[in-house]
XYZ file of C-alpha atoms in Angstrom:
654
model
C -15.455 42.934 35.885
C -15.500 42.047 32.207
C -16.937 45.412 31.264
C -14.331 47.358 33.210
C -11.456 45.327 31.786
C -12.767 45.525 28.232
C -13.275 49.244 28.342
C -9.803 49.814 29.896
C -8.169 47.433 27.330
C -9.747 49.090 24.316
C -8.932 52.498 25.710
C -5.268 51.596 26.076
C -5.210 50.113 22.563
C -6.749 53.312 21.113
C -4.348 55.439 23.182
C -1.411 53.500 21.563
C -2.779 54.369 18.079
C -4.120 50.896 17.306
C -7.639 50.088 16.068
C -10.124 49.648 18.919
C -13.632 48.217 18.653
C -16.880 48.876 20.575
C -18.129 45.405 19.585
C -15.127 43.861 21.282
C -16.188 45.484 24.551
C -19.605 43.878 24.302
C -18.188 40.465 23.329
C -15.556 40.460 26.136
C -18.208 41.473 28.687
C -20.481 38.723 27.549
C -17.600 36.235 27.684
C -16.936 37.084 31.370
C -20.654 36.796 32.111
C -20.677 33.440 30.417
C -17.674 32.168 32.416
C -19.285 33.295 35.596
C -22.634 31.777 34.779
C -21.154 28.451 33.740
C -18.896 28.383 36.763
C -21.774 29.079 39.138
C -24.090 26.541 37.546
C -21.535 23.723 37.271
C -20.226 24.047 40.820
C -23.584 24.367 42.484
C -23.787 20.640 43.292
C -20.858 21.191 45.687
C -22.836 23.549 47.857
C -24.791 21.027 50.103
C -21.611 19.096 50.768
C -19.552 19.655 53.939
C -16.779 22.043 52.916
C -18.246 22.342 49.485
C -18.866 26.062 49.552
C -15.179 27.073 49.629
C -14.499 24.516 46.856
C -17.215 25.866 44.666
C -16.158 29.473 45.309
C -12.542 28.565 44.673
C -13.316 26.999 41.279
C -15.465 29.978 40.119
C -12.760 32.330 41.359
C -10.068 30.363 39.459
C -12.077 30.477 36.260
C -12.674 34.227 36.427
C -9.023 34.859 37.445
C -7.744 32.876 34.530
C -10.121 34.772 32.213
C -8.959 38.033 33.690
C -5.246 37.064 33.370
C -5.672 36.098 29.817
C -7.468 39.357 28.912
C -4.869 41.552 30.606
C -1.932 39.566 29.196
C -3.491 39.592 25.690
C -3.963 43.342 25.841
C -0.420 43.780 26.893
C 0.895 41.566 24.057
C -1.144 43.548 21.593
C 0.227 46.838 22.828
C 3.796 45.476 22.480
C 3.424 43.571 19.152
C 0.242 44.852 17.487
C -1.237 41.300 17.655
C -3.453 39.468 20.055
C -2.228 35.981 21.258
C -3.449 32.893 19.310
C -3.419 29.198 20.108
C -0.118 28.986 18.253
C 1.248 31.827 20.365
C 0.138 30.008 23.499
C 1.911 26.848 22.311
C 5.095 28.847 21.715
C 4.812 30.377 25.169
C 4.441 27.039 26.854
C 7.438 25.699 24.876
C 9.740 28.416 26.257
C 7.952 30.384 29.061
C 11.149 31.861 30.494
C 12.027 33.502 27.163
C 8.561 35.083 26.801
C 8.340 36.066 30.408
C 11.664 37.904 30.039
C 10.464 39.536 26.771
C 7.306 40.740 28.439
C 9.034 42.013 31.578
C 11.690 44.128 29.833
C 10.811 47.719 30.480
C 7.569 46.798 32.211
C 8.514 44.980 35.400
C 6.856 47.542 37.702
C 3.567 47.350 35.762
C 3.572 43.563 35.584
C 4.300 43.135 39.308
C 1.633 45.691 40.160
C -0.895 43.936 38.017
C 0.042 40.585 39.607
C -0.425 41.894 43.177
C -3.696 43.549 42.205
C -4.973 40.314 40.724
C -4.206 38.359 43.830
C -6.038 41.000 45.981
C -9.123 40.965 43.641
C -9.102 37.147 43.567
C -9.061 36.962 47.358
C -11.869 39.493 47.702
C -13.896 37.686 44.988
C -13.428 34.316 46.711
C -14.633 35.726 50.094
C -17.639 37.305 48.429
C -18.608 34.123 46.672
C -18.243 32.036 49.858
C -20.533 34.521 51.638
C -23.132 34.664 48.865
C -23.202 30.883 48.430
C -24.458 30.391 52.017
C -28.087 30.864 50.700
C -27.432 29.332 47.271
C -29.433 26.206 46.346
C -28.191 23.623 43.871
C -29.507 23.843 40.343
C -31.435 20.901 38.891
C -29.351 18.603 36.546
C -31.510 19.525 33.524
C -30.537 23.222 33.951
C -26.911 22.249 34.308
C -27.002 20.372 31.033
C -28.919 23.151 29.238
C -26.552 25.885 30.416
C -23.498 23.803 29.523
C -24.729 22.976 26.028
C -26.016 26.515 25.503
C -22.730 28.037 26.609
C -20.768 25.692 24.362
C -22.968 26.583 21.380
C -22.508 30.277 21.997
C -18.715 29.852 22.138
C -18.857 27.788 18.914
C -20.824 30.446 17.155
C -18.526 33.247 18.285
C -15.498 31.267 17.236
C -16.663 30.163 13.799
C -19.194 32.664 12.422
C -17.475 35.130 9.996
C -19.575 38.028 11.229
C -18.463 37.540 14.807
C -14.895 36.610 13.835
C -14.345 39.952 12.289
C -14.470 41.330 15.830
C -11.485 39.037 16.730
C -8.911 41.674 15.739
C -9.923 43.687 18.801
C -11.304 40.935 21.123
C -8.777 38.763 22.986
C -11.278 35.973 23.686
C -12.484 35.614 20.155
C -8.955 35.733 18.668
C -7.936 32.834 20.845
C -11.038 30.764 20.208
C -11.049 31.345 16.412
C -7.354 30.392 16.184
C -8.094 26.850 17.372
C -10.033 26.077 14.195
C -7.948 27.691 11.496
C -8.667 27.441 7.766
C -6.972 26.881 4.547
C -7.710 30.130 2.766
C -10.643 32.015 1.334
C -13.127 29.491 -0.027
C -14.956 32.355 -1.789
C -11.960 33.076 -4.003
C -13.250 30.975 -6.855
C -16.853 32.231 -6.535
C -16.006 35.876 -7.024
C -17.255 37.643 -10.151
C -14.993 36.973 -13.035
C -12.792 34.484 -11.129
C -10.943 31.868 -13.198
C -11.297 28.165 -12.565
C -9.312 27.186 -9.452
C -5.832 25.721 -10.183
C -5.213 22.054 -9.740
C -2.679 20.728 -7.241
C -0.585 17.819 -8.717
C -0.509 14.879 -6.310
C 2.806 13.648 -5.022
C 4.525 10.647 -6.653
C 3.728 7.226 -5.288
C 6.056 5.934 -2.503
C 7.469 3.392 -4.978
C 9.236 6.260 -6.648
C 11.399 6.602 -3.552
C 12.587 3.072 -4.002
C 13.452 3.729 -7.597
C 15.377 6.868 -6.531
C 17.377 4.886 -4.000
C 18.257 2.345 -6.709
C 19.553 5.025 -8.983
C 21.481 6.625 -6.118
C 23.289 3.340 -5.396
C 24.223 3.107 -9.095
C 25.275 6.800 -9.319
C 28.731 7.403 -10.800
C 28.724 11.159 -10.805
C 31.053 13.617 -8.999
C 31.386 13.218 -5.267
C 32.397 16.515 -3.751
C 32.143 17.102 -0.004
C 28.999 19.075 0.822
C 28.816 21.763 3.532
C 25.506 23.494 4.361
C 26.069 26.611 6.495
C 22.977 28.270 7.962
C 23.013 31.698 9.563
C 20.357 32.931 11.947
C 18.235 35.998 11.380
C 20.318 37.572 8.602
C 18.304 39.441 5.927
C 19.317 39.150 2.276
C 20.461 42.802 2.127
C 22.625 42.757 5.275
C 25.772 41.306 3.729
C 28.622 43.143 2.098
C 28.286 41.446 -1.373
C 24.616 42.410 -1.352
C 25.345 46.113 -0.782
C 25.523 46.508 2.980
C 27.723 49.479 3.689
C 29.486 48.374 6.862
C 31.277 45.403 5.297
C 30.740 43.225 8.344
C 31.189 39.945 6.385
C 34.563 39.871 4.601
C 34.767 36.067 4.596
C 31.195 35.591 3.328
C 31.781 38.309 0.685
C 34.958 36.438 -0.440
C 32.979 33.233 -0.673
C 30.292 35.019 -2.685
C 32.777 36.324 -5.267
C 33.237 32.716 -6.453
C 29.670 31.488 -6.027
C 26.207 31.412 -7.478
C 24.587 34.429 -5.863
C 20.810 34.068 -5.643
C 19.151 37.455 -5.486
C 15.499 36.568 -4.869
C 15.146 33.762 -2.377
C 12.254 33.397 0.138
C 12.206 31.434 3.343
C 9.142 29.366 4.161
C 8.614 31.188 7.519
C 10.033 33.973 9.662
C 10.741 31.409 12.454
C 13.462 28.826 12.859
C 11.504 25.722 13.518
C 9.597 26.017 10.228
C 12.231 27.510 7.967
C 15.182 25.305 8.981
C 13.305 22.020 8.730
C 11.847 23.068 5.378
C 15.317 23.803 4.026
C 16.642 20.414 5.197
C 13.710 18.418 3.824
C 12.377 20.471 0.894
C 8.880 20.081 2.458
C 6.408 22.869 3.147
C 5.881 23.345 6.882
C 2.123 23.950 6.659
C 0.586 20.693 7.869
C -2.206 21.698 10.259
C -4.166 24.884 11.187
C -1.958 25.789 14.113
C 1.710 25.618 15.250
C 3.522 22.481 14.089
C 5.811 21.150 16.816
C 6.493 17.812 15.127
C 4.725 15.681 17.733
C 3.205 13.478 15.094
C 5.527 12.653 12.230
C 3.555 10.132 10.233
C 4.543 11.147 6.728
C 7.558 10.312 4.545
C 10.478 12.707 4.567
C 14.053 12.737 3.237
C 16.351 15.169 5.015
C 19.843 16.462 4.132
C 21.603 13.741 6.051
C 19.324 11.029 4.741
C 19.959 12.017 1.193
C 23.714 11.951 1.395
C 23.872 8.838 3.608
C 22.028 7.177 0.741
C 24.775 8.352 -1.623
C 27.498 6.780 0.469
C 28.539 9.993 2.355
C 29.580 10.287 5.976
C 27.156 12.832 7.420
C 27.089 15.281 10.403
C 24.833 17.833 11.996
C 26.607 20.337 14.223
C 24.411 23.141 15.630
C 24.824 25.986 18.062
C 21.091 25.973 18.910
C 19.014 23.773 21.075
C 17.500 21.552 18.435
C 14.754 20.551 20.890
C 13.184 23.923 20.312
C 9.607 23.375 18.928
C 10.388 19.706 18.368
C 13.013 20.173 15.608
C 15.179 17.294 16.856
C 12.189 14.976 16.569
C 11.807 15.913 12.933
C 15.486 15.357 12.261
C 15.593 11.966 14.005
C 14.926 9.741 10.969
C 16.932 6.695 12.222
C 19.696 7.339 9.663
C 23.236 6.966 11.222
C 24.844 10.422 11.473
C 27.119 12.391 13.756
C 24.796 14.735 15.617
C 25.729 17.507 18.118
C 23.736 20.514 19.336
C 23.959 22.724 22.422
C 22.467 19.984 24.582
C 25.284 17.617 23.702
C 28.052 20.023 24.795
C 29.047 20.574 28.478
C 29.430 24.254 27.991
C 29.888 27.124 28.284
C 26.442 28.133 26.989
C 24.620 31.380 26.464
C 20.959 31.827 27.225
C 18.565 29.714 29.235
C 15.954 27.033 28.702
C 15.110 26.417 25.107
C 17.191 29.455 24.245
C 20.322 27.734 25.597
C 22.877 28.084 22.832
C 26.507 27.102 22.217
C 28.896 29.903 21.169
C 29.557 29.522 17.454
C 33.356 29.230 17.814
C 32.819 26.088 19.975
C 30.513 24.710 17.342
C 33.265 25.164 14.800
C 35.608 23.375 17.122
C 33.267 20.392 17.348
C 32.865 20.262 13.594
C 36.578 20.519 12.817
C 37.296 17.770 15.350
C 34.791 15.529 13.567
C 36.255 16.552 10.189
C 39.802 15.715 11.164
C 38.614 12.220 12.163
C 37.291 11.541 8.686
C 39.530 8.922 7.072
C 37.854 9.033 3.737
C 35.836 11.304 1.549
C 33.229 12.261 0.782
C 31.415 13.844 3.747
C 28.221 16.047 4.035
C 27.678 18.218 7.030
C 25.061 20.738 8.189
C 26.429 23.493 10.460
C 24.066 26.001 12.162
C 25.327 29.350 13.616
C 23.244 31.288 16.209
C 24.983 34.429 17.561
C 22.926 36.753 15.234
C 19.787 35.692 17.047
C 18.390 38.231 19.399
C 19.884 39.518 21.820
C 22.948 39.450 19.503
C 25.371 38.907 22.436
C 28.987 38.094 21.929
C 30.603 35.233 23.976
C 32.905 36.319 26.834
C 36.332 37.225 25.548
C 35.075 38.577 22.193
C 34.643 42.332 21.565
C 33.235 44.089 18.498
C 34.594 47.105 16.754
C 31.141 48.818 16.461
C 30.583 50.796 19.578
C 28.579 51.604 21.660
C 26.864 48.191 21.616
C 25.206 47.773 25.037
C 21.580 48.920 24.964
C 19.763 49.590 28.173
C 18.965 46.169 29.634
C 15.819 47.440 31.228
C 14.254 48.405 27.869
C 16.022 46.049 25.362
C 13.579 43.183 24.666
C 12.572 40.854 21.849
C 9.115 42.402 21.648
C 10.196 46.038 22.015
C 13.108 48.360 22.423
C 13.181 52.139 21.948
C 13.732 53.529 18.495
C 16.285 55.857 20.057
C 18.587 52.890 20.713
C 18.425 51.591 17.149
C 22.003 52.638 16.322
C 23.301 50.848 19.424
C 21.309 47.667 18.579
C 22.644 47.741 14.972
C 26.212 47.981 16.389
C 25.438 44.972 18.605
C 24.046 43.005 15.777
C 26.878 43.772 13.358
C 29.417 42.784 15.994
C 27.622 39.446 16.276
C 27.548 39.192 12.455
C 31.215 39.811 12.216
C 31.843 37.104 14.904
C 29.814 34.633 12.859
C 31.595 35.670 9.696
C 34.935 34.956 11.443
C 33.716 31.411 12.109
C 32.843 31.010 8.425
C 36.421 32.197 7.746
C 37.826 29.511 10.004
C 36.008 26.866 8.137
C 37.147 28.219 4.745
C 40.777 28.409 5.980
C 40.695 24.800 7.164
C 39.199 23.541 3.904
C 41.736 25.561 1.902
C 44.713 24.380 4.061
C 43.618 20.777 3.683
C 43.178 21.027 -0.070
C 39.365 20.505 0.087
C 37.977 23.961 -0.622
C 37.622 23.796 -4.399
C 36.100 20.437 -4.278
C 33.598 21.121 -1.521
C 30.121 22.172 -2.510
C 29.277 24.872 -0.030
C 25.696 26.157 0.459
C 25.292 29.284 2.648
C 21.982 30.746 3.636
C 19.927 32.126 6.535
C 16.836 30.723 8.093
C 15.003 34.136 7.857
C 15.570 37.859 8.082
C 15.423 40.431 10.882
C 13.623 43.791 11.293
C 15.428 46.903 12.600
C 12.504 49.272 12.625
C 11.765 49.005 8.982
C 8.055 49.674 8.835
C 8.106 50.177 12.566
C 8.873 46.474 13.286
C 11.746 44.820 15.148
C 13.252 41.302 15.348
C 11.300 38.513 13.616
C 8.403 36.031 13.735
C 5.678 38.616 13.730
C 4.929 39.367 10.098
C 5.359 38.118 6.468
C 7.258 41.074 5.181
C 10.199 40.533 2.789
C 12.588 41.891 5.367
C 11.727 38.777 7.416
C 11.407 36.360 4.564
C 14.042 37.282 1.970
C 17.308 35.467 2.730
C 20.760 35.218 1.162
C 21.799 32.058 -0.715
C 25.226 31.166 -2.105
C 26.316 27.950 -3.810
C 30.125 27.656 -4.057
C 31.758 24.892 -6.100
C 34.415 26.437 -8.248
C 35.399 23.212 -10.091
C 31.891 22.795 -11.509
C 29.902 26.017 -11.033
C 30.881 29.398 -12.447
C 30.132 32.400 -10.319
C 27.185 34.502 -11.409
C 24.102 36.274 -10.191
C 20.840 34.330 -10.342
C 17.705 36.501 -10.508
C 15.046 33.780 -10.940
C 12.780 33.824 -7.821
C 13.401 30.746 -5.615
C 11.990 29.184 -2.418
C 14.371 27.614 0.108
C 12.521 24.422 -0.828
C 14.471 24.523 -4.110
C 17.910 24.274 -2.483
C 18.099 20.512 -1.984
C 16.770 19.728 -5.490
C 19.274 22.190 -6.980
C 22.192 20.640 -5.065
C 21.324 17.143 -6.291
C 20.910 18.460 -9.792
C 24.461 19.839 -9.612
C 25.644 16.348 -8.702
C 23.763 14.923 -11.717
C 20.895 13.335 -9.776
C 17.142 13.770 -9.937
C 15.459 15.371 -6.880
C 14.150 12.834 -4.372
C 10.386 12.332 -4.987
C 9.575 13.519 -1.445
C 10.916 17.008 -2.300
C 8.309 19.630 -3.031
C 10.936 22.144 -4.397
C 12.294 22.215 -7.946
C 15.860 22.398 -9.295
C 17.334 25.585 -10.634
C 17.601 24.603 -14.307
C 13.906 23.803 -14.358
C 13.078 27.151 -12.883
C 15.405 29.061 -15.226
C 14.117 27.384 -18.418
C 12.601 30.024 -20.678
C 8.865 29.860 -20.655
C 8.699 27.240 -17.936
C 5.781 27.494 -15.553
C 6.833 28.531 -12.075
C 5.384 27.164 -8.842
C 4.193 29.569 -6.253
C 6.616 30.427 -3.467
C 4.617 29.788 -0.266
C 5.305 30.842 3.341
C 3.460 30.699 6.571
C 3.426 32.373 10.024
C 2.358 30.532 13.193
C 3.138 32.239 16.429
C 2.036 35.534 17.840
C 0.194 36.068 14.601
C -1.265 33.537 12.081
C -0.716 34.097 8.386
C 0.026 32.656 4.969
C 1.277 34.110 1.716
C 2.483 33.420 -1.797
C 4.818 35.085 -4.328
C 4.136 34.645 -8.009
C 6.648 37.121 -9.385
C 6.294 40.010 -9.380
C 3.215 39.788 -7.132
C 3.059 38.995 -3.472
C -0.169 38.263 -1.514
C -0.278 37.827 2.177
C -3.246 36.883 4.441
C -3.023 37.852 8.160
C -5.495 35.483 9.746
C -5.248 37.186 13.096
C -6.940 40.285 11.674
C -8.472 38.805 8.437
C -6.467 41.316 6.486
C -5.014 40.963 2.977
C -2.074 42.798 1.421
C -0.779 42.779 -2.199
C 2.450 44.173 -3.449
C 4.247 44.426 -6.816
C 7.793 43.487 -5.670
C 9.379 44.592 -8.929
C 8.025 48.160 -8.652
C 7.774 48.324 -4.891
C 10.481 46.096 -3.262
C 10.032 47.881 0.047
C 6.380 46.925 0.267
C 5.035 50.414 1.006
C 2.103 50.441 -1.437
C -0.606 47.933 -0.610
C -2.597 47.369 -3.759
C -5.120 44.823 -2.560
C -8.603 44.925 -3.827
C -10.966 42.013 -3.305
C -12.603 42.250 -6.705
C -9.491 42.696 -8.807
C -8.356 39.734 -10.975
C -4.677 39.545 -9.841
C -5.266 39.190 -6.111
C -8.190 36.831 -6.776
C -5.915 34.629 -8.858
C -3.200 34.636 -6.204
C -5.748 33.821 -3.491
C -6.888 30.848 -5.529
C -3.297 29.615 -5.723
C -2.707 30.062 -2.021
C -6.037 28.449 -1.059
C -5.518 25.473 -3.335
C -2.083 24.781 -1.982
C -3.129 25.035 1.659
C -6.204 22.880 1.156
C -4.023 20.242 -0.514
C -1.514 20.391 2.368
C -4.069 20.036 5.033
C -5.886 17.212 3.157
C -2.645 15.293 2.686
C -1.820 15.479 6.405
C -5.311 14.818 7.623
C -6.141 11.392 9.173
C -7.612 10.253 5.788
C -4.762 11.724 3.745
C -2.737 9.526 1.315
C 0.515 9.696 3.350
C 0.966 5.905 3.217
C 0.596 5.801 -0.490
C 2.094 9.039 -1.861
C 4.560 11.787 -1.151
C 3.367 15.331 -0.417
C 1.449 17.160 -3.054
C 3.399 19.252 -5.594
C 3.371 23.073 -5.513
C 0.631 24.868 -7.395
C 1.783 26.705 -10.561
C 1.550 30.469 -10.690
C -0.824 32.130 -13.071
C 0.389 33.099 -16.517
C 0.176 36.833 -16.138
C 0.470 37.367 -19.936
C -3.016 35.884 -20.306
C -4.560 38.516 -18.089
C -6.278 41.485 -19.697
C -4.292 44.655 -19.794
C -5.362 48.170 -19.170
C -8.101 48.991 -16.628
C -9.037 45.339 -16.037
C -5.543 44.665 -14.775
C -5.730 47.310 -12.085
C -5.251 45.467 -8.811
C -6.402 48.135 -6.376
C -5.789 51.570 -4.986
C -2.604 52.170 -3.075
C -3.380 52.498 0.598
C -1.420 54.806 2.914
């Protein structure tokens, strides 16, 4: 059974133009054999018992059926996304099964239903065969049971952790899933390579007593007290706004805001997924805390979020969001015990759009909720975080709203988060731009209210997006599947005409730097829990820059760093590195990675050092009860690297 499925799976993958592996066939076949052997041995004590034969046969059948289901599902996911499922992907699926079932079924309902019926028939036949064969089966001795159990576990451990075997994981569903349970921080051999420089140090975080000192200074603060409004868009790339050069002019209100703002041109999100990027923006904390998906089940480390910060400064605070903040545990992360007005899609009776964890409130109703709260404010100042969601896939407008870009209704039988035909790209872009114009209109409503109430010029407005979105650039769609700049580069505007002159800012920033920069504009030091740095520190001539770090936990696993102009990414699902010079190649079409070249080796040292420090801090033995999170590793000084041939980073790959 394993051999047949493995050969078929690799054949389909090769037919789709993806890399197949003969070794993966052998490993998958062996895995099926191991499951069958372990199942037979461990259930053999049931055979002498009355009614034990059907129970034993049922358990073995269940084990093989689950193994088969995973193999088939994983092959299907790889065909659709180019990646095999990982432990983090499994966690995401379990958090919102309806969303992923729908994504998998779009355009493939007949195939999925046929496979399901076939699986039931095969499982029934296998069960009957095992019941019949077990009539003459004798129980195995306990010593053999223990030996097979320990031996099988040892084999699985070796397959999952040995680098030689893990290299097969890019083609083998079973090894990909197993190896993703362990995870790692980076490439430990980065510092041992020929000619490698000493690994960079990671500054520890300040002691927790520094937080008490910050609170004391905040209470004594006599600086300006503007209102503060943080507006967060969903899935809007940096280049997809009118002021940034997008030709359709879908965002007149945001463009008007940009004309009087600091316009940041090089800003990276911490992840191409909302649960990581949004919480990192609110807290100025890197989301990488463990080897797999972080769903904020265990929050045993100090944090200071947007609403905590401004509550400490005497502000009234609010969070008003169109999304279900329970998605991936975000609401747990935001619940710090600080009094604040909090409303998301779960707190509103409706109408809603989407189902399950994708149940969202139309953005115009979110603005209604926020404006109602704002009108009830009897005194200034206030600080509010407002989250818009209509530009999230499937980019649907609420009933009663129509867009001017038509046609905008893709074929529902083929329009899915994981795949839609390239032939429908123009229709999908129309649909997306209609949603973007709808969101822009809600931004316009907020600006109009602030202007009419005389608050606009004395309200510090921050506008950004949680991550970007692919529309077949590089053959990719939607988000959450790669660490390309299309998914990571985001817009950032800071608007405060009374204090901040409008200009373009070209210094590279992480979204971790937003909260420190806002406090700096108010004349305050960053809170010691923040891992980001304020703008003036980053703009200071000759100042060392920290690395800009990002991570991917979902269908694929990956990490990356930008030390301008270089960007290194590590796809842990395929153990594949990529290196780009973003100044010369902003579209990331020329991969320059070479394992022996000095520049990627130095970047890998930076990335590995930061990840190791993050995981150590959040480990059971980490200093979370004594210190704040470690600071970010500084980038290499490229001027100290040799020029000429030694600086060559690699050969451009097609």
